[in-house]
Every structure is written in C-alpha cells, then in structure tokens.
Amino acid sequence: MGLIMSTNEIVSSRMIKINSFPILDENVSLKSALDSMSKYSLGVACFVDKKNQFVGILTDGDLRRLILNKQSPLPALLITSAIEFGTRSPKNIKENDTISKAIALMDESRIWDLPVLNELGNVVGLLNRHNL
C-alpha cells in the first residue's frame, strides 16, 4: 500500500477490521463504553442490538458535548446507557462501496468515523480519516 491510493478502491480494503475497535451491546453503560474505547485507543464505539444490527455510535465529540452540556454528576452519567449520549442510526457505508463515496460522505457530514456495514446491517469494520 503506497501513500497514493485509488478512490475506486473498495471500503473493505481500508477499513479497521472487527476486533480492532469496540462493538458493544446497545445497553452497555457509559463507563463500560469508555473502558472499551480506552482499551482500543480509539475515540469511537459502535453499538449493536440483540440481533447484532448496527444501532448507533459514540465518539469523543459526543463525550465532549456531554461534559459541556449535561449538568448531572459524573457518577450518575457513568451508569447511564452509553448510546443515550451517542447518535442512533448515524451515517454508515457498505463494505463494497468505494473509498471516494466514503470520503464524500465524511466530508459532507463533517465526520471522522464511518461504520462499515454488510448487506445485513451488521458492523464489519470502521473507516477513520486516518485510514484514508
């Protein structure tokens, strides 16, 4: 892989693979989500439901907004479901889409992280600006 890539390259060739970023149950606490995000050294966690369907994302930006806007004590926030502070049904991309489509979506939406889904709606990877 060189520094220059084809934007016709498919998303699956550049995505962060499963087991390299947190994919969590949608009911996990904020404390558990933060622990997972720290374990993987990524500022993002994806959430799935009981059928393993993608339902949301929590990013460092969500956490920053939480700290600035919520007036609840920190211990109360840590036991709350993490997805409550993230984004339900966020932007995502399919594993066989092109990198150029992913870049355009990230630019248009002003996002750094883009969950990659298969045709069944399961998380199969994650794109981050650093991968591109």
Short mmCIF file of N, CA and C in Angstrom, two decimals:
data_model
loop_
_atom_site.label_atom_id
_atom_site.label_comp_id
_atom_site.label_asym_id
_atom_site.label_seq_id
_atom_site.Cartn_x
_atom_site.Cartn_y
_atom_site.Cartn_z
N MET A 1 0.84 -1.19 0.00
CA MET A 1 0.00 0.00 0.00
C MET A 1 0.88 1.25 0.00
N GLY A 2 0.77 2.02 -1.03
CA GLY A 2 1.53 3.25 -1.11
C GLY A 2 0.77 4.40 -0.48
N LEU A 3 1.36 5.56 -0.52
CA LEU A 3 0.72 6.74 0.03
C LEU A 3 -0.42 7.22 -0.86
N ILE A 4 -0.33 6.93 -2.14
CA ILE A 4 -1.38 7.33 -3.06
C ILE A 4 -2.26 6.12 -3.31
N MET A 5 -3.56 6.33 -3.17
CA MET A 5 -4.48 5.21 -3.41
C MET A 5 -5.52 5.62 -4.42
N SER A 6 -6.12 4.64 -5.00
CA SER A 6 -7.20 4.88 -5.94
C SER A 6 -8.49 5.10 -5.15
N THR A 7 -9.23 6.13 -5.51
CA THR A 7 -10.50 6.36 -4.83
C THR A 7 -11.56 5.39 -5.32
N ASN A 8 -11.22 4.56 -6.31
CA ASN A 8 -12.12 3.49 -6.75
C ASN A 8 -11.92 2.22 -5.93
N GLU A 9 -10.91 2.25 -5.08
CA GLU A 9 -10.64 1.14 -4.16
C GLU A 9 -11.88 0.95 -3.28
N ILE A 10 -12.17 -0.29 -2.88
CA ILE A 10 -13.37 -0.51 -2.07
C ILE A 10 -13.08 -0.32 -0.58
N VAL A 11 -14.11 0.05 0.13
CA VAL A 11 -14.03 0.37 1.55
C VAL A 11 -13.40 -0.75 2.36
N SER A 12 -13.74 -1.99 2.08
CA SER A 12 -13.23 -3.10 2.88
C SER A 12 -11.71 -3.22 2.85
N SER A 13 -11.07 -2.63 1.84
CA SER A 13 -9.60 -2.71 1.75
C SER A 13 -8.92 -1.73 2.71
N ARG A 14 -9.63 -0.73 3.21
CA ARG A 14 -9.03 0.30 4.07
C ARG A 14 -9.64 0.36 5.46
N MET A 15 -10.68 -0.42 5.70
CA MET A 15 -11.38 -0.31 6.99
C MET A 15 -10.60 -0.97 8.12
N ILE A 16 -10.85 -0.50 9.32
CA ILE A 16 -10.35 -1.15 10.52
C ILE A 16 -11.21 -2.39 10.71
N LYS A 17 -10.56 -3.51 10.92
CA LYS A 17 -11.27 -4.79 10.98
C LYS A 17 -11.91 -5.03 12.35
N ILE A 18 -12.90 -5.93 12.38
CA ILE A 18 -13.54 -6.38 13.61
C ILE A 18 -12.44 -6.80 14.60
N ASN A 19 -12.71 -6.66 15.87
CA ASN A 19 -11.78 -6.97 16.96
C ASN A 19 -10.65 -5.95 17.09
N SER A 20 -10.71 -4.87 16.29
CA SER A 20 -9.72 -3.80 16.41
C SER A 20 -10.37 -2.50 16.86
N PHE A 21 -11.65 -2.54 17.14
CA PHE A 21 -12.38 -1.39 17.67
C PHE A 21 -13.58 -1.92 18.45
N PRO A 22 -14.12 -1.12 19.38
CA PRO A 22 -15.22 -1.62 20.21
C PRO A 22 -16.57 -1.68 19.49
N ILE A 23 -17.17 -2.86 19.56
CA ILE A 23 -18.55 -3.07 19.13
C ILE A 23 -19.27 -3.57 20.37
N LEU A 24 -20.22 -2.79 20.86
CA LEU A 24 -20.82 -3.03 22.17
C LEU A 24 -22.32 -3.20 22.09
N ASP A 25 -22.88 -3.89 23.08
CA ASP A 25 -24.32 -4.01 23.21
C ASP A 25 -24.91 -2.62 23.45
N GLU A 26 -26.05 -2.34 22.87
CA GLU A 26 -26.64 -1.01 22.97
C GLU A 26 -27.01 -0.61 24.40
N ASN A 27 -27.07 -1.55 25.32
CA ASN A 27 -27.45 -1.25 26.70
C ASN A 27 -26.27 -1.09 27.64
N VAL A 28 -25.04 -1.15 27.12
CA VAL A 28 -23.86 -1.04 27.96
C VAL A 28 -23.77 0.36 28.59
N SER A 29 -23.23 0.42 29.78
CA SER A 29 -23.11 1.69 30.49
C SER A 29 -22.04 2.58 29.85
N LEU A 30 -22.13 3.86 30.13
CA LEU A 30 -21.14 4.80 29.63
C LEU A 30 -19.76 4.42 30.17
N LYS A 31 -19.67 4.01 31.41
CA LYS A 31 -18.38 3.59 32.00
C LYS A 31 -17.78 2.45 31.19
N SER A 32 -18.57 1.43 30.87
CA SER A 32 -18.07 0.29 30.09
C SER A 32 -17.64 0.72 28.69
N ALA A 33 -18.41 1.61 28.08
CA ALA A 33 -18.06 2.11 26.75
C ALA A 33 -16.74 2.87 26.79
N LEU A 34 -16.56 3.70 27.80
CA LEU A 34 -15.31 4.45 27.94
C LEU A 34 -14.12 3.51 28.15
N ASP A 35 -14.32 2.47 28.96
CA ASP A 35 -13.27 1.48 29.16
C ASP A 35 -12.88 0.82 27.84
N SER A 36 -13.87 0.45 27.03
CA SER A 36 -13.60 -0.18 25.73
C SER A 36 -12.91 0.77 24.77
N MET A 37 -13.36 2.00 24.74
CA MET A 37 -12.74 2.98 23.86
C MET A 37 -11.27 3.18 24.25
N SER A 38 -10.99 3.19 25.55
CA SER A 38 -9.60 3.35 26.02
C SER A 38 -8.77 2.11 25.69
N LYS A 39 -9.37 0.93 25.85
CA LYS A 39 -8.66 -0.32 25.55
C LYS A 39 -8.18 -0.35 24.10
N TYR A 40 -9.01 0.11 23.18
CA TYR A 40 -8.67 0.09 21.76
C TYR A 40 -7.95 1.36 21.30
N SER A 41 -7.82 2.33 22.19
CA SER A 41 -7.17 3.61 21.86
C SER A 41 -7.82 4.29 20.66
N LEU A 42 -9.14 4.18 20.59
CA LEU A 42 -9.90 4.86 19.55
C LEU A 42 -10.96 5.73 20.20
N GLY A 43 -11.28 6.81 19.57
CA GLY A 43 -12.29 7.71 20.11
C GLY A 43 -13.67 7.40 19.58
N VAL A 44 -13.98 6.10 19.46
CA VAL A 44 -15.27 5.71 18.90
C VAL A 44 -15.66 4.32 19.38
N ALA A 45 -16.97 4.12 19.56
CA ALA A 45 -17.53 2.80 19.85
C ALA A 45 -18.81 2.66 19.04
N CYS A 46 -19.01 1.48 18.46
CA CYS A 46 -20.24 1.17 17.72
C CYS A 46 -21.14 0.32 18.61
N PHE A 47 -22.45 0.48 18.44
CA PHE A 47 -23.42 -0.27 19.24
C PHE A 47 -24.31 -1.12 18.34
N VAL A 48 -24.61 -2.31 18.83
CA VAL A 48 -25.49 -3.23 18.12
C VAL A 48 -26.60 -3.71 19.06
N ASP A 49 -27.70 -4.15 18.45
CA ASP A 49 -28.81 -4.69 19.23
C ASP A 49 -28.62 -6.20 19.42
N LYS A 50 -29.60 -6.83 20.01
CA LYS A 50 -29.51 -8.27 20.31
C LYS A 50 -29.39 -9.13 19.04
N LYS A 51 -29.82 -8.59 17.90
CA LYS A 51 -29.72 -9.31 16.63
C LYS A 51 -28.44 -8.94 15.87
N ASN A 52 -27.55 -8.25 16.57
CA ASN A 52 -26.27 -7.81 16.01
C ASN A 52 -26.44 -6.77 14.90
N GLN A 53 -27.55 -6.06 14.90
CA GLN A 53 -27.79 -5.00 13.92
C GLN A 53 -27.22 -3.69 14.46
N PHE A 54 -26.56 -2.94 13.61
CA PHE A 54 -25.97 -1.65 13.97
C PHE A 54 -27.07 -0.67 14.38
N VAL A 55 -26.90 -0.05 15.55
CA VAL A 55 -27.92 0.89 16.03
C VAL A 55 -27.37 2.26 16.40
N GLY A 56 -26.05 2.39 16.58
CA GLY A 56 -25.55 3.70 16.96
C GLY A 56 -24.06 3.76 17.16
N ILE A 57 -23.60 4.97 17.45
CA ILE A 57 -22.17 5.23 17.61
C ILE A 57 -21.98 6.27 18.70
N LEU A 58 -20.86 6.17 19.41
CA LEU A 58 -20.47 7.15 20.41
C LEU A 58 -19.04 7.57 20.06
N THR A 59 -18.81 8.86 19.98
CA THR A 59 -17.49 9.38 19.62
C THR A 59 -16.95 10.28 20.72
N ASP A 60 -15.67 10.60 20.62
CA ASP A 60 -15.08 11.55 21.55
C ASP A 60 -15.81 12.89 21.50
N GLY A 61 -16.27 13.28 20.33
CA GLY A 61 -17.03 14.53 20.21
C GLY A 61 -18.32 14.48 21.00
N ASP A 62 -19.00 13.33 20.98
CA ASP A 62 -20.22 13.17 21.79
C ASP A 62 -19.89 13.32 23.27
N LEU A 63 -18.76 12.77 23.68
CA LEU A 63 -18.36 12.84 25.09
C LEU A 63 -18.02 14.28 25.48
N ARG A 64 -17.37 15.00 24.59
CA ARG A 64 -17.05 16.41 24.85
C ARG A 64 -18.33 17.22 25.03
N ARG A 65 -19.31 17.00 24.14
CA ARG A 65 -20.58 17.72 24.25
C ARG A 65 -21.33 17.33 25.53
N LEU A 66 -21.24 16.06 25.91
CA LEU A 66 -21.87 15.60 27.13
C LEU A 66 -21.32 16.35 28.35
N ILE A 67 -20.01 16.42 28.43
CA ILE A 67 -19.39 17.10 29.57
C ILE A 67 -19.75 18.58 29.61
N LEU A 68 -19.79 19.20 28.45
CA LEU A 68 -20.09 20.64 28.40
C LEU A 68 -21.56 20.96 28.63
N ASN A 69 -22.47 20.05 28.24
CA ASN A 69 -23.89 20.38 28.26
C ASN A 69 -24.71 19.75 29.38
N LYS A 70 -24.28 18.62 29.92
CA LYS A 70 -25.05 17.94 30.97
C LYS A 70 -24.66 18.50 32.33
N GLN A 71 -25.64 18.68 33.16
CA GLN A 71 -25.39 19.20 34.50
C GLN A 71 -25.53 18.11 35.56
N SER A 72 -25.55 16.85 35.14
CA SER A 72 -25.66 15.73 36.07
C SER A 72 -24.29 15.42 36.66
N PRO A 73 -24.28 14.88 37.87
CA PRO A 73 -23.00 14.46 38.46
C PRO A 73 -22.39 13.32 37.64
N LEU A 74 -21.07 13.31 37.52
CA LEU A 74 -20.38 12.31 36.71
C LEU A 74 -20.74 10.88 37.09
N PRO A 75 -20.80 10.52 38.39
CA PRO A 75 -21.17 9.13 38.72
C PRO A 75 -22.53 8.72 38.14
N ALA A 76 -23.47 9.63 38.09
CA ALA A 76 -24.80 9.33 37.53
C ALA A 76 -24.70 9.09 36.02
N LEU A 77 -23.87 9.86 35.36
CA LEU A 77 -23.70 9.70 33.92
C LEU A 77 -23.05 8.36 33.57
N LEU A 78 -22.09 7.93 34.39
CA LEU A 78 -21.32 6.72 34.10
C LEU A 78 -22.17 5.45 34.13
N ILE A 79 -23.27 5.46 34.86
CA ILE A 79 -24.11 4.26 34.92
C ILE A 79 -25.25 4.29 33.89
N THR A 80 -25.38 5.40 33.19
CA THR A 80 -26.40 5.55 32.16
C THR A 80 -25.97 4.80 30.91
N SER A 81 -26.94 4.32 30.14
CA SER A 81 -26.66 3.64 28.87
C SER A 81 -25.89 4.59 27.95
N ALA A 82 -24.75 4.13 27.44
CA ALA A 82 -23.86 4.97 26.63
C ALA A 82 -24.53 5.48 25.37
N ILE A 83 -25.37 4.66 24.74
CA ILE A 83 -25.99 5.07 23.47
C ILE A 83 -26.86 6.31 23.65
N GLU A 84 -27.31 6.55 24.87
CA GLU A 84 -28.11 7.74 25.15
C GLU A 84 -27.34 9.02 24.82
N PHE A 85 -26.03 8.97 24.88
CA PHE A 85 -25.20 10.14 24.64
C PHE A 85 -24.58 10.15 23.24
N GLY A 86 -24.79 9.08 22.50
CA GLY A 86 -24.24 8.98 21.15
C GLY A 86 -25.27 9.34 20.10
N THR A 87 -25.11 8.76 18.93
CA THR A 87 -26.01 9.01 17.81
C THR A 87 -26.64 7.70 17.37
N ARG A 88 -27.96 7.65 17.39
CA ARG A 88 -28.67 6.47 16.88
C ARG A 88 -28.84 6.62 15.37
N SER A 89 -28.68 5.53 14.66
CA SER A 89 -28.80 5.50 13.20
C SER A 89 -27.92 6.54 12.52
N PRO A 90 -26.62 6.55 12.83
CA PRO A 90 -25.73 7.52 12.18
C PRO A 90 -25.39 7.13 10.75
N LYS A 91 -24.67 8.00 10.10
CA LYS A 91 -24.18 7.71 8.75
C LYS A 91 -23.35 6.43 8.79
N ASN A 92 -23.41 5.68 7.72
CA ASN A 92 -22.61 4.47 7.60
C ASN A 92 -22.41 4.20 6.11
N ILE A 93 -21.60 3.20 5.83
CA ILE A 93 -21.30 2.86 4.44
C ILE A 93 -21.20 1.35 4.31
N LYS A 94 -21.44 0.85 3.13
CA LYS A 94 -21.35 -0.59 2.87
C LYS A 94 -19.91 -0.98 2.54
N GLU A 95 -19.56 -2.20 2.85
CA GLU A 95 -18.18 -2.67 2.68
C GLU A 95 -17.72 -2.69 1.22
N ASN A 96 -18.65 -2.77 0.27
CA ASN A 96 -18.28 -2.81 -1.14
C ASN A 96 -18.39 -1.46 -1.85
N ASP A 97 -18.73 -0.41 -1.09
CA ASP A 97 -18.75 0.94 -1.67
C ASP A 97 -17.31 1.41 -1.91
N THR A 98 -17.17 2.46 -2.69
CA THR A 98 -15.83 2.97 -3.00
C THR A 98 -15.34 3.93 -1.93
N ILE A 99 -14.02 4.04 -1.86
CA ILE A 99 -13.39 5.00 -0.96
C ILE A 99 -13.84 6.42 -1.30
N SER A 100 -13.99 6.72 -2.59
CA SER A 100 -14.42 8.08 -2.97
C SER A 100 -15.80 8.38 -2.42
N LYS A 101 -16.69 7.41 -2.40
CA LYS A 101 -18.02 7.61 -1.81
C LYS A 101 -17.90 7.84 -0.31
N ALA A 102 -17.02 7.09 0.34
CA ALA A 102 -16.82 7.25 1.78
C ALA A 102 -16.27 8.63 2.12
N ILE A 103 -15.28 9.07 1.36
CA ILE A 103 -14.68 10.38 1.59
C ILE A 103 -15.72 11.48 1.40
N ALA A 104 -16.51 11.37 0.34
CA ALA A 104 -17.55 12.38 0.08
C ALA A 104 -18.56 12.42 1.22
N LEU A 105 -18.98 11.26 1.72
CA LEU A 105 -19.93 11.20 2.83
C LEU A 105 -19.33 11.79 4.11
N MET A 106 -18.08 11.48 4.37
CA MET A 106 -17.41 12.02 5.56
C MET A 106 -17.25 13.54 5.45
N ASP A 107 -16.89 14.02 4.27
CA ASP A 107 -16.75 15.46 4.06
C ASP A 107 -18.09 16.17 4.22
N GLU A 108 -19.10 15.64 3.55
CA GLU A 108 -20.44 16.24 3.58
C GLU A 108 -21.02 16.27 5.00
N SER A 109 -20.78 15.21 5.74
CA SER A 109 -21.35 15.08 7.09
C SER A 109 -20.43 15.62 8.18
N ARG A 110 -19.21 16.00 7.80
CA ARG A 110 -18.22 16.52 8.75
C ARG A 110 -17.96 15.53 9.88
N ILE A 111 -17.68 14.28 9.49
CA ILE A 111 -17.41 13.24 10.47
C ILE A 111 -16.05 12.61 10.21
N TRP A 112 -15.48 12.04 11.25
CA TRP A 112 -14.17 11.40 11.16
C TRP A 112 -14.27 9.88 11.14
N ASP A 113 -15.35 9.34 11.68
CA ASP A 113 -15.52 7.90 11.79
C ASP A 113 -16.78 7.47 11.06
N LEU A 114 -16.66 6.37 10.30
CA LEU A 114 -17.77 5.89 9.49
C LEU A 114 -17.88 4.37 9.63
N PRO A 115 -18.92 3.90 10.34
CA PRO A 115 -19.11 2.45 10.46
C PRO A 115 -19.34 1.82 9.09
N VAL A 116 -18.77 0.63 8.91
CA VAL A 116 -18.91 -0.12 7.67
C VAL A 116 -19.83 -1.31 7.95
N LEU A 117 -20.88 -1.43 7.14
CA LEU A 117 -21.88 -2.48 7.34
C LEU A 117 -21.89 -3.44 6.16
N ASN A 118 -22.32 -4.67 6.44
CA ASN A 118 -22.56 -5.61 5.35
C ASN A 118 -24.01 -5.45 4.90
N GLU A 119 -24.45 -6.25 3.97
CA GLU A 119 -25.80 -6.13 3.42
C GLU A 119 -26.89 -6.44 4.45
N LEU A 120 -26.52 -7.12 5.54
CA LEU A 120 -27.50 -7.48 6.59
C LEU A 120 -27.61 -6.41 7.66
N GLY A 121 -26.77 -5.38 7.57
CA GLY A 121 -26.80 -4.31 8.57
C GLY A 121 -25.92 -4.58 9.77
N ASN A 122 -25.00 -5.54 9.64
CA ASN A 122 -24.06 -5.85 10.71
C ASN A 122 -22.78 -5.04 10.53
N VAL A 123 -22.20 -4.61 11.63
CA VAL A 123 -20.93 -3.90 11.58
C VAL A 123 -19.82 -4.89 11.20
N VAL A 124 -19.09 -4.56 10.15
CA VAL A 124 -17.98 -5.41 9.71
C VAL A 124 -16.65 -4.67 9.73
N GLY A 125 -16.71 -3.37 9.99
CA GLY A 125 -15.48 -2.58 10.03
C GLY A 125 -15.78 -1.13 10.36
N LEU A 126 -14.73 -0.34 10.34
CA LEU A 126 -14.83 1.08 10.66
C LEU A 126 -13.83 1.84 9.81
N LEU A 127 -14.28 2.91 9.20
CA LEU A 127 -13.36 3.80 8.48
C LEU A 127 -13.11 5.00 9.36
N ASN A 128 -11.86 5.41 9.38
CA ASN A 128 -11.47 6.60 10.12
C ASN A 128 -10.63 7.45 9.17
N ARG A 129 -10.70 8.73 9.31
CA ARG A 129 -9.93 9.63 8.42
C ARG A 129 -8.46 9.21 8.33
N HIS A 130 -7.93 8.70 9.43
CA HIS A 130 -6.52 8.30 9.43
C HIS A 130 -6.26 7.11 8.50
N ASN A 131 -7.28 6.26 8.26
CA ASN A 131 -7.12 5.13 7.34
C ASN A 131 -7.08 5.62 5.90
N LEU A 132 -7.66 6.76 5.65
CA LEU A 132 -7.82 7.23 4.28
C LEU A 132 -6.71 8.19 3.89
#
